[in-house]
Coordinates of C-alpha atoms in Angstrom, one line a residue:
M9 CA -16.9 4.1 7.1
A10 CA -14.7 6.4 9.7
G11 CA -14.3 6.2 13.0
K12 CA -12.7 3.8 15.5
G13 CA -14.5 0.9 17.6
D14 CA -13.8 -2.6 19.7
F15 CA -15.5 -4.6 17.9
Q16 CA -15.9 -9.2 20.1
N17 CA -12.2 -7.4 21.4
Y18 CA -11.2 -5.7 18.2
W19 CA -9.7 -3.1 16.7
F20 CA -11.6 -1.5 13.4
A21 CA -11.6 1.7 11.7
S22 CA -11.7 2.7 8.4
G23 CA -12.7 -0.1 5.9
M24 CA -10.8 -2.7 7.3
P25 CA -14.4 -4.2 8.6
T26 CA -16.1 -5.3 6.2
F27 CA -12.9 -7.7 5.8
L28 CA -12.2 -8.2 9.4
I29 CA -16.0 -8.4 10.3
N30 CA -16.7 -11.1 7.2
T31 CA -13.9 -13.5 8.3
I32 CA -14.4 -13.7 12.5
N33 CA -17.8 -13.9 12.2
K34 CA -18.5 -17.1 10.0
N35 CA -22.3 -17.3 10.0
G36 CA -22.6 -14.3 9.5
D37 CA -24.5 -12.8 12.5
Y38 CA -23.1 -10.4 13.5
D39 CA -24.7 -6.7 14.3
F40 CA -24.4 -4.2 12.4
D41 CA -26.7 -2.5 15.3
E42 CA -23.9 -2.4 17.6
I43 CA -21.2 -1.6 14.8
E44 CA -23.0 1.4 14.0
K45 CA -23.3 2.3 18.2
L46 CA -19.2 2.3 18.2
L47 CA -18.6 4.7 15.4
K48 CA -21.4 7.4 16.3
K49 CA -19.7 7.4 20.0
S50 CA -16.3 8.1 18.0
N51 CA -14.8 11.6 17.9
L52 CA -12.3 10.4 15.0
Y53 CA -13.2 11.4 11.5
G54 CA -10.8 12.0 8.5
Y55 CA -9.0 10.3 5.3
A56 CA -7.0 7.3 7.7
V57 CA -7.2 6.8 10.5
F58 CA -4.4 3.8 10.7
G59 CA -2.0 2.5 8.6
I60 CA -3.7 2.6 4.8
T61 CA -2.8 3.4 1.9
T62 CA -4.1 7.5 2.3
G63 CA -2.9 7.3 6.0
T64 CA 0.8 5.8 4.5
E65 CA 1.0 8.7 2.1
G66 CA 0.2 11.9 4.8
L67 CA 2.4 10.0 6.6
L68 CA 5.3 9.9 3.9
F69 CA 4.6 13.7 3.2
D70 CA 5.1 13.9 6.9
S71 CA 8.0 12.9 6.9
R72 CA 9.2 15.4 5.2
Y73 CA 12.8 15.1 5.0
E74 CA 12.3 14.6 1.7
S75 CA 9.5 11.5 1.1
K76 CA 7.6 11.8 -2.1
V77 CA 7.4 15.7 -2.7
K78 CA 8.5 16.7 0.5
L79 CA 6.9 19.7 1.1
S80 CA 5.6 19.0 4.2
I81 CA 5.8 21.1 7.9
P82 CA 6.2 18.0 11.2
Q83 CA 3.5 16.1 12.0
T84 CA 1.3 18.7 9.6
N85 CA -0.4 16.0 7.2
I86 CA -2.5 14.0 9.7
S87 CA -4.8 16.5 8.9
N88 CA -7.9 14.3 10.2
I89 CA -5.9 13.3 13.3
L90 CA -5.0 17.5 13.8
K91 CA -9.0 18.4 13.6
T92 CA -10.0 16.1 16.4
K93 CA -7.2 16.7 19.0
F94 CA -6.9 20.8 18.0
S95 CA -9.8 23.7 17.6
K96 CA -10.0 24.4 14.2
R97 CA -7.8 28.5 14.9
Y98 CA -4.8 25.8 15.3
Y99 CA -5.6 23.5 12.8
E100 CA -5.8 26.2 10.3
S101 CA -2.2 27.9 11.3
L102 CA -0.6 24.9 11.0
N103 CA -1.9 24.3 7.2
L104 CA -1.2 28.4 6.2
K105 CA 2.6 27.4 7.6
N106 CA 3.0 24.9 5.0
Q107 CA 1.6 27.7 2.1
Y108 CA 3.1 30.1 3.1
R109 CA 6.7 27.9 3.0
I110 CA 6.1 25.9 -0.3
L111 CA 6.0 30.3 -1.4
E112 CA 9.3 30.9 0.2
L113 CA 10.8 27.9 -1.9
L114 CA 9.4 29.8 -5.2
Y115 CA 11.6 31.9 -5.0
E116 CA 14.5 30.3 -2.8
P117 CA 17.7 29.3 -5.6
N118 CA 16.6 25.7 -6.3
G119 CA 14.9 25.5 -4.5
Y120 CA 12.0 23.0 -5.1
T121 CA 14.1 21.0 -7.7
I122 CA 17.7 20.3 -4.9
I123 CA 14.7 19.4 -1.7
G124 CA 12.1 17.9 -3.0
F125 CA 13.5 15.1 -5.7
T126 CA 16.1 13.2 -4.8
K127 CA 17.0 10.3 -5.0
K128 CA 18.5 10.0 -1.2
A129 CA 14.6 11.8 -0.4
F130 CA 12.8 8.3 -1.8
E131 CA 15.3 5.8 -0.3
N132 CA 14.3 7.6 2.8
A133 CA 11.1 7.3 2.2
I134 CA 11.2 3.4 1.0
K135 CA 13.0 3.3 4.9
I136 CA 10.0 5.0 5.9
L137 CA 7.4 2.9 4.2
A138 CA 9.1 -0.3 5.9
A139 CA 9.0 1.3 9.6
I140 CA 5.6 1.4 9.9
G141 CA 4.6 -1.4 7.7
G142 CA 2.8 0.6 5.2
S143 CA 0.1 0.2 1.9
T144 CA 1.7 -1.6 -1.0
N145 CA -0.1 1.0 -3.1
A146 CA 3.0 3.2 -2.1
V147 CA 4.9 1.3 -4.0
V148 CA 3.6 2.2 -7.7
H149 CA 3.1 5.7 -6.0
L150 CA 6.7 6.4 -5.4
L151 CA 7.8 4.5 -8.6
A152 CA 5.5 7.0 -10.5
I153 CA 6.8 10.1 -8.8
A154 CA 10.1 9.3 -9.2
G155 CA 9.9 8.5 -13.1
R156 CA 7.4 11.8 -13.7
V157 CA 10.6 13.3 -12.4
G158 CA 13.1 11.5 -13.5
V159 CA 15.5 10.3 -10.2
P160 CA 15.7 6.6 -10.9
L161 CA 14.0 4.5 -9.0
N162 CA 13.0 0.5 -9.2
L163 CA 11.3 -2.3 -7.8
D164 CA 14.3 -4.1 -5.7
D165 CA 14.7 -0.4 -4.1
F166 CA 12.0 -1.8 -2.7
D167 CA 13.4 -5.4 -1.0
K168 CA 17.1 -3.8 -0.7
L169 CA 16.4 -0.8 1.2
G170 CA 13.4 -1.8 3.5
K171 CA 15.1 -5.3 4.4
D172 CA 17.4 -3.9 6.9
V173 CA 14.4 -1.5 8.3
P174 CA 12.4 -3.1 11.9
V175 CA 8.9 -2.4 11.1
I176 CA 8.9 -0.6 14.2
A177 CA 4.7 0.7 14.1
N178 CA 2.0 -1.3 15.4
M179 CA -1.1 0.3 13.9
M180 CA -3.0 -1.6 11.8
P181 CA -4.3 -3.9 9.8
S182 CA -0.9 -5.3 11.0
G183 CA -1.2 -4.4 14.7
K184 CA -3.6 -3.4 16.9
F185 CA -3.6 0.7 17.1
L186 CA -5.1 3.9 15.0
M187 CA -3.7 6.9 13.8
E188 CA -4.4 7.9 17.3
E189 CA -2.2 6.5 18.8
F190 CA 0.1 6.5 16.9
F191 CA -0.2 10.9 16.4
D192 CA 0.2 10.7 20.6
A193 CA 2.7 8.4 20.5
G194 CA 5.0 11.6 18.4
G195 CA 4.1 10.1 14.6
V196 CA 6.9 10.3 11.8
P197 CA 9.1 12.7 13.4
T198 CA 9.6 9.5 16.0
V199 CA 9.9 6.8 14.1
M200 CA 12.6 8.8 11.7
K201 CA 14.7 9.1 15.6
E202 CA 14.1 4.9 16.2
I203 CA 15.4 4.0 13.2
A204 CA 18.0 7.5 11.8
N205 CA 20.8 5.7 11.2
L206 CA 18.7 3.7 8.4
I207 CA 18.4 6.7 6.8
H208 CA 19.6 9.4 5.4
T209 CA 19.7 12.2 7.7
D210 CA 22.7 15.4 6.8
H211 CA 20.2 17.1 3.9
I212 CA 18.6 19.3 3.5
T213 CA 14.8 19.8 3.7
V214 CA 11.7 21.8 3.5
T215 CA 12.3 23.7 6.6
G216 CA 15.6 24.7 5.5
K217 CA 17.0 22.5 8.4
T218 CA 18.7 18.7 8.1
V219 CA 16.5 15.8 8.9
K220 CA 19.2 15.6 12.2
E221 CA 18.1 18.4 13.5
N222 CA 14.1 18.5 12.3
I223 CA 14.2 15.2 14.7
E224 CA 16.6 15.9 17.1
G225 CA 13.3 16.7 19.6
A226 CA 10.9 14.0 18.8
E227 CA 10.5 11.3 21.4
N228 CA 8.8 8.2 22.0
W229 CA 5.6 9.1 24.5
N230 CA 4.2 5.5 23.9
K231 CA 7.3 2.5 23.5
E232 CA 3.6 0.0 22.6
V233 CA 2.4 2.5 19.6
I234 CA 6.1 3.0 18.3
T235 CA 8.6 0.6 19.8
P236 CA 11.7 0.9 19.8
A237 CA 14.1 -0.7 16.5
D238 CA 16.2 -2.5 19.0
K239 CA 13.1 -4.2 20.3
P240 CA 10.9 -3.4 17.5
F241 CA 6.7 -4.5 16.7
Q242 CA 8.4 -7.2 13.9
A243 CA 11.2 -8.1 12.5
A244 CA 13.5 -6.9 10.0
G245 CA 11.8 -7.4 6.2
A246 CA 8.4 -7.3 7.2
G247 CA 7.6 -4.9 5.3
I248 CA 6.6 -4.9 1.8
V249 CA 9.1 -7.7 -0.1
V250 CA 9.9 -8.8 -4.0
V251 CA 9.2 -12.1 -5.1
R252 CA 10.1 -13.3 -8.7
G253 CA 9.4 -16.1 -10.7
S254 CA 8.4 -18.3 -13.7
L255 CA 4.8 -16.4 -12.5
A256 CA 6.2 -12.8 -12.2
P257 CA 9.3 -12.8 -14.2
D258 CA 9.0 -9.0 -13.9
G259 CA 7.9 -8.9 -10.1
A260 CA 5.3 -9.1 -7.4
I261 CA 4.8 -7.8 -3.4
I262 CA 3.1 -8.8 -0.6
K263 CA 3.0 -6.6 2.0
V264 CA 4.5 -9.0 4.8
S265 CA 4.3 -7.4 8.1
A266 CA 0.1 -8.1 6.9
A267 CA 0.4 -11.9 6.0
S268 CA 0.1 -15.1 8.3
P269 CA 4.1 -16.4 8.7
K270 CA 3.2 -20.2 8.2
L271 CA 2.2 -19.5 4.6
L272 CA 5.3 -17.5 3.4
T273 CA 6.5 -20.2 2.7
H274 CA 3.7 -22.4 0.6
K275 CA 2.8 -24.9 -2.1
G276 CA -0.6 -25.6 -3.9
K277 CA -2.7 -25.8 -6.8
A278 CA -4.2 -22.8 -8.5
L279 CA -7.7 -22.6 -8.1
V280 CA -8.0 -19.3 -11.2
F281 CA -10.7 -16.5 -12.2
N282 CA -10.4 -15.3 -15.2
E283 CA -12.7 -11.9 -13.1
I284 CA -13.8 -10.5 -10.4
E285 CA -17.1 -10.8 -10.6
E286 CA -16.5 -14.5 -10.6
Y287 CA -15.6 -14.9 -7.7
L288 CA -17.8 -13.0 -5.9
K289 CA -20.5 -15.3 -7.1
V290 CA -19.1 -18.6 -5.9
A291 CA -16.8 -17.3 -2.7
D292 CA -20.0 -18.1 -0.2
D293 CA -20.7 -22.3 -2.4
P294 CA -20.4 -24.9 -0.4
D295 CA -19.0 -26.9 -2.5
L296 CA -16.0 -24.7 -4.0
P297 CA -13.1 -26.9 -5.1
V298 CA -11.0 -25.5 -2.0
T299 CA -9.0 -26.8 0.6
P300 CA -6.7 -24.3 3.1
D301 CA -4.0 -25.3 0.6
T302 CA -5.4 -24.4 -2.8
I303 CA -4.0 -20.7 -4.4
L304 CA -6.4 -18.4 -5.3
V305 CA -6.0 -16.3 -8.6
L306 CA -7.2 -13.8 -9.8
K307 CA -6.6 -12.7 -13.5
N308 CA -7.2 -9.2 -15.7
S309 CA -6.5 -7.5 -12.3
G310 CA -4.0 -5.0 -13.5
P311 CA -3.7 -1.4 -15.7
K312 CA -5.3 -2.4 -19.2
G313 CA -7.3 -5.1 -18.0
Y314 CA -9.6 -4.1 -15.7
P315 CA -9.0 -0.9 -16.3
G316 CA -7.9 0.5 -13.8
F317 CA -5.6 -1.4 -11.0
P318 CA -8.2 -2.2 -8.8
E319 CA -8.2 -3.3 -5.7
V320 CA -9.7 -6.5 -5.5
G321 CA -6.2 -8.8 -4.7
N322 CA -7.9 -9.8 -1.6
L323 CA -10.4 -12.0 -2.5
P324 CA -12.5 -12.2 0.3
M325 CA -11.9 -15.9 2.4
P326 CA -14.7 -18.6 0.6
K327 CA -16.9 -18.9 3.7
K328 CA -16.2 -22.7 2.9
M329 CA -13.1 -22.3 4.2
L330 CA -14.5 -19.9 7.4
E331 CA -17.0 -22.6 8.7
Q332 CA -13.7 -24.7 9.3
G333 CA -11.2 -22.2 11.2
V334 CA -9.2 -21.0 8.0
T335 CA -9.2 -17.4 7.8
D336 CA -5.8 -17.0 5.4
M337 CA -5.0 -18.5 2.3
V338 CA -2.4 -17.3 -0.5
R339 CA -4.0 -15.5 -3.3
I340 CA -2.1 -14.4 -6.4
S341 CA -3.6 -11.5 -8.8
D342 CA -2.1 -8.6 -10.8
A343 CA -4.6 -6.4 -9.0
R344 CA -4.0 -4.0 -6.1
M345 CA -6.0 -3.8 -2.5
S346 CA -7.0 -1.8 -0.5
G347 CA -3.9 -0.4 2.7
T348 CA -7.2 -1.6 5.2
A349 CA -6.8 -5.5 3.7
Y350 CA -4.3 -8.7 5.3
G351 CA -3.8 -11.5 4.6
T352 CA -1.2 -14.0 2.0
V353 CA -2.0 -11.8 -0.3
V354 CA 0.3 -11.6 -3.6
L355 CA -0.2 -8.9 -5.5
H356 CA 0.8 -6.5 -8.8
V357 CA 1.5 -9.6 -10.6
S358 CA 3.9 -8.9 -14.0
P359 CA 3.6 -8.1 -16.6
E360 CA 0.5 -8.6 -16.1
S361 CA -2.5 -11.1 -17.5
T362 CA -4.4 -8.8 -19.8
A363 CA -0.7 -8.7 -21.4
G364 CA 0.5 -11.8 -22.1
G365 CA 2.7 -12.4 -19.0
P366 CA 2.2 -15.9 -17.0
L367 CA -0.2 -15.5 -15.3
A368 CA -2.7 -15.0 -18.5
F369 CA -2.1 -19.4 -19.2
V370 CA -2.8 -20.4 -15.3
E371 CA -4.6 -22.4 -14.9
N372 CA -7.4 -24.9 -12.8
G373 CA -5.3 -27.5 -10.8
D374 CA -1.4 -26.3 -11.7
E375 CA 0.9 -26.8 -9.1
I376 CA 2.6 -22.7 -8.2
E377 CA 5.4 -22.4 -5.2
L378 CA 5.9 -19.6 -2.8
D379 CA 8.6 -19.0 -1.7
V380 CA 9.5 -15.3 0.2
P381 CA 11.9 -16.5 2.3
N382 CA 13.7 -16.5 -1.1
R383 CA 12.0 -14.4 -2.6
K384 CA 10.3 -16.4 -5.2
L385 CA 7.2 -16.7 -6.9
N386 CA 7.0 -20.1 -10.1
L387 CA 4.5 -21.8 -12.0
L388 CA 5.8 -25.2 -11.8
I389 CA 4.7 -26.5 -15.2
S390 CA 7.4 -26.9 -18.0
P391 CA 8.7 -24.6 -20.0
E392 CA 7.2 -26.5 -22.7
E393 CA 3.7 -26.8 -21.4
L394 CA 3.7 -22.7 -20.6
A395 CA 5.5 -22.3 -24.6
K396 CA 2.3 -24.1 -25.4
R397 CA -0.3 -22.4 -24.0
K398 CA 1.5 -19.1 -24.3
A399 CA 1.0 -20.1 -28.0
A400 CA -2.2 -20.5 -27.8
W401 CA -3.6 -17.3 -26.3
V402 CA -5.7 -15.3 -27.4
P403 CA -5.9 -11.8 -25.5
P404 CA -9.0 -10.6 -24.7
K405 CA -10.9 -7.1 -26.2
P406 CA -9.8 -4.3 -24.7
K407 CA -12.5 -2.9 -22.2
A408 CA -13.0 0.5 -24.3
D409 CA -12.9 1.1 -27.8
R410 CA -12.7 5.0 -27.3
G411 CA -12.5 7.9 -25.4
W412 CA -9.6 8.7 -22.5
S413 CA -10.3 5.0 -21.1
K414 CA -8.7 3.8 -25.1
M415 CA -5.6 5.8 -24.3
Y416 CA -5.4 4.8 -20.5
I417 CA -5.1 0.8 -21.7
E418 CA -2.9 2.1 -24.7
H419 CA -0.6 4.4 -22.7
V420 CA -1.0 2.8 -18.6
Q421 CA 3.0 1.1 -17.6
Q422 CA 3.0 -2.2 -16.1
A423 CA 2.4 -2.3 -11.9
H424 CA 6.8 -2.9 -11.7
L425 CA 7.7 0.1 -13.9
G426 CA 4.4 2.6 -12.0
A427 CA 1.9 2.3 -14.0
D428 CA 1.8 5.4 -15.0
L429 CA 1.3 6.8 -18.3
D430 CA 4.0 6.2 -20.7
F431 CA 4.1 9.7 -22.1
L432 CA 4.1 11.4 -18.4
V433 CA 7.4 9.7 -17.5
G434 CA 10.0 12.5 -17.7
S435 CA 11.1 15.2 -15.7
S436 CA 9.8 18.1 -17.5
G437 CA 12.1 20.6 -15.8
D438 CA 10.8 24.6 -15.1
Y439 CA 9.5 25.2 -17.9
V440 CA 6.4 26.9 -17.7
P441 CA 4.2 27.7 -21.3
R442 CA 2.8 31.2 -22.7
H443 CA -0.6 32.5 -22.2
S444 CA -3.1 31.1 -24.6
H445 CA -5.0 34.4 -25.3

């Protein structure tokens, strides 16, 4: 669903209505005709109308100093905004500008390697990710890209580099506004200028200029949408945080800016589901044994287990809780979640349950402790009990025994490494193979 509208004093866009409406309308009596009218009158269409995954990726590309692949001219990667705000001819001219610059780089000595894939590039991308309160999916994407080009990057870099960066983009799902307002406020160059003291600004970018030169002329046209760094929308460290412990030895992540502050330190009993379908069948059951303190645990939803690392980690709130006015609970899984989603959702638990990670051994009634300030996620059972369960555990049968799916299951890495295929890790260099005809 694309477009934007104001529904019961909420802005919504893209996939967010599904999560938002199900939460704010506990009796399921929302008016679909009203929603459809709002969307029809919107002039904003495209793949990323706020800070969802595709929006995050576009912004990281557009940060053009050196983000992911860094082949983007300033403000040309928010394509859906450009299509609606400017003429088709202007939009196409910007695309051509990108294409010409890419071709020029091919003829510049080391242009592609030096400008595109450096440790500074990834560090800047991580800090911009923190500043915009971007999607958790960017974590695995950046890790995978770094792995493919031979740049050393690990999960802890996201916590280390993001902890001093304030969230200054007041964009959904963490905030109020959409990508259109973000663009009008100045976009990525303005964000970069606001946190210039926190990013690398001295290196040459795809434009042939330094980051510092690129952002010199950036202005903040709306300080409610892009807040000043000294008066941020959310405090430093409110982006993506890495937690570890007996439940996630190799780490898990949580998007603090989209979570409920009161649940960031929480202890509760687990209610466990082996498949997302198992949960969805009972989510509206009035007799579901849940309380506001219950921690919903989902297994077998990681790269190998599902397979394919699905966006199902933000389990819908139980209807029983919504009817009591409870709109958030701690949810833990080895899955991903959509950038449109929000809540106190712990994702990418690694190792995943299907690979024999501790998540596989969680049982109903087990106590789990989440302590985000201290970066902890622990299953509160004795080491002896954990060892006993592990010894009795039988790995689930793989979901595929032939073809691409079988190869994927056998070769996909765990989330903390980027969930890429292991045989794609490592820089390929500039070798061009011989013709085969």
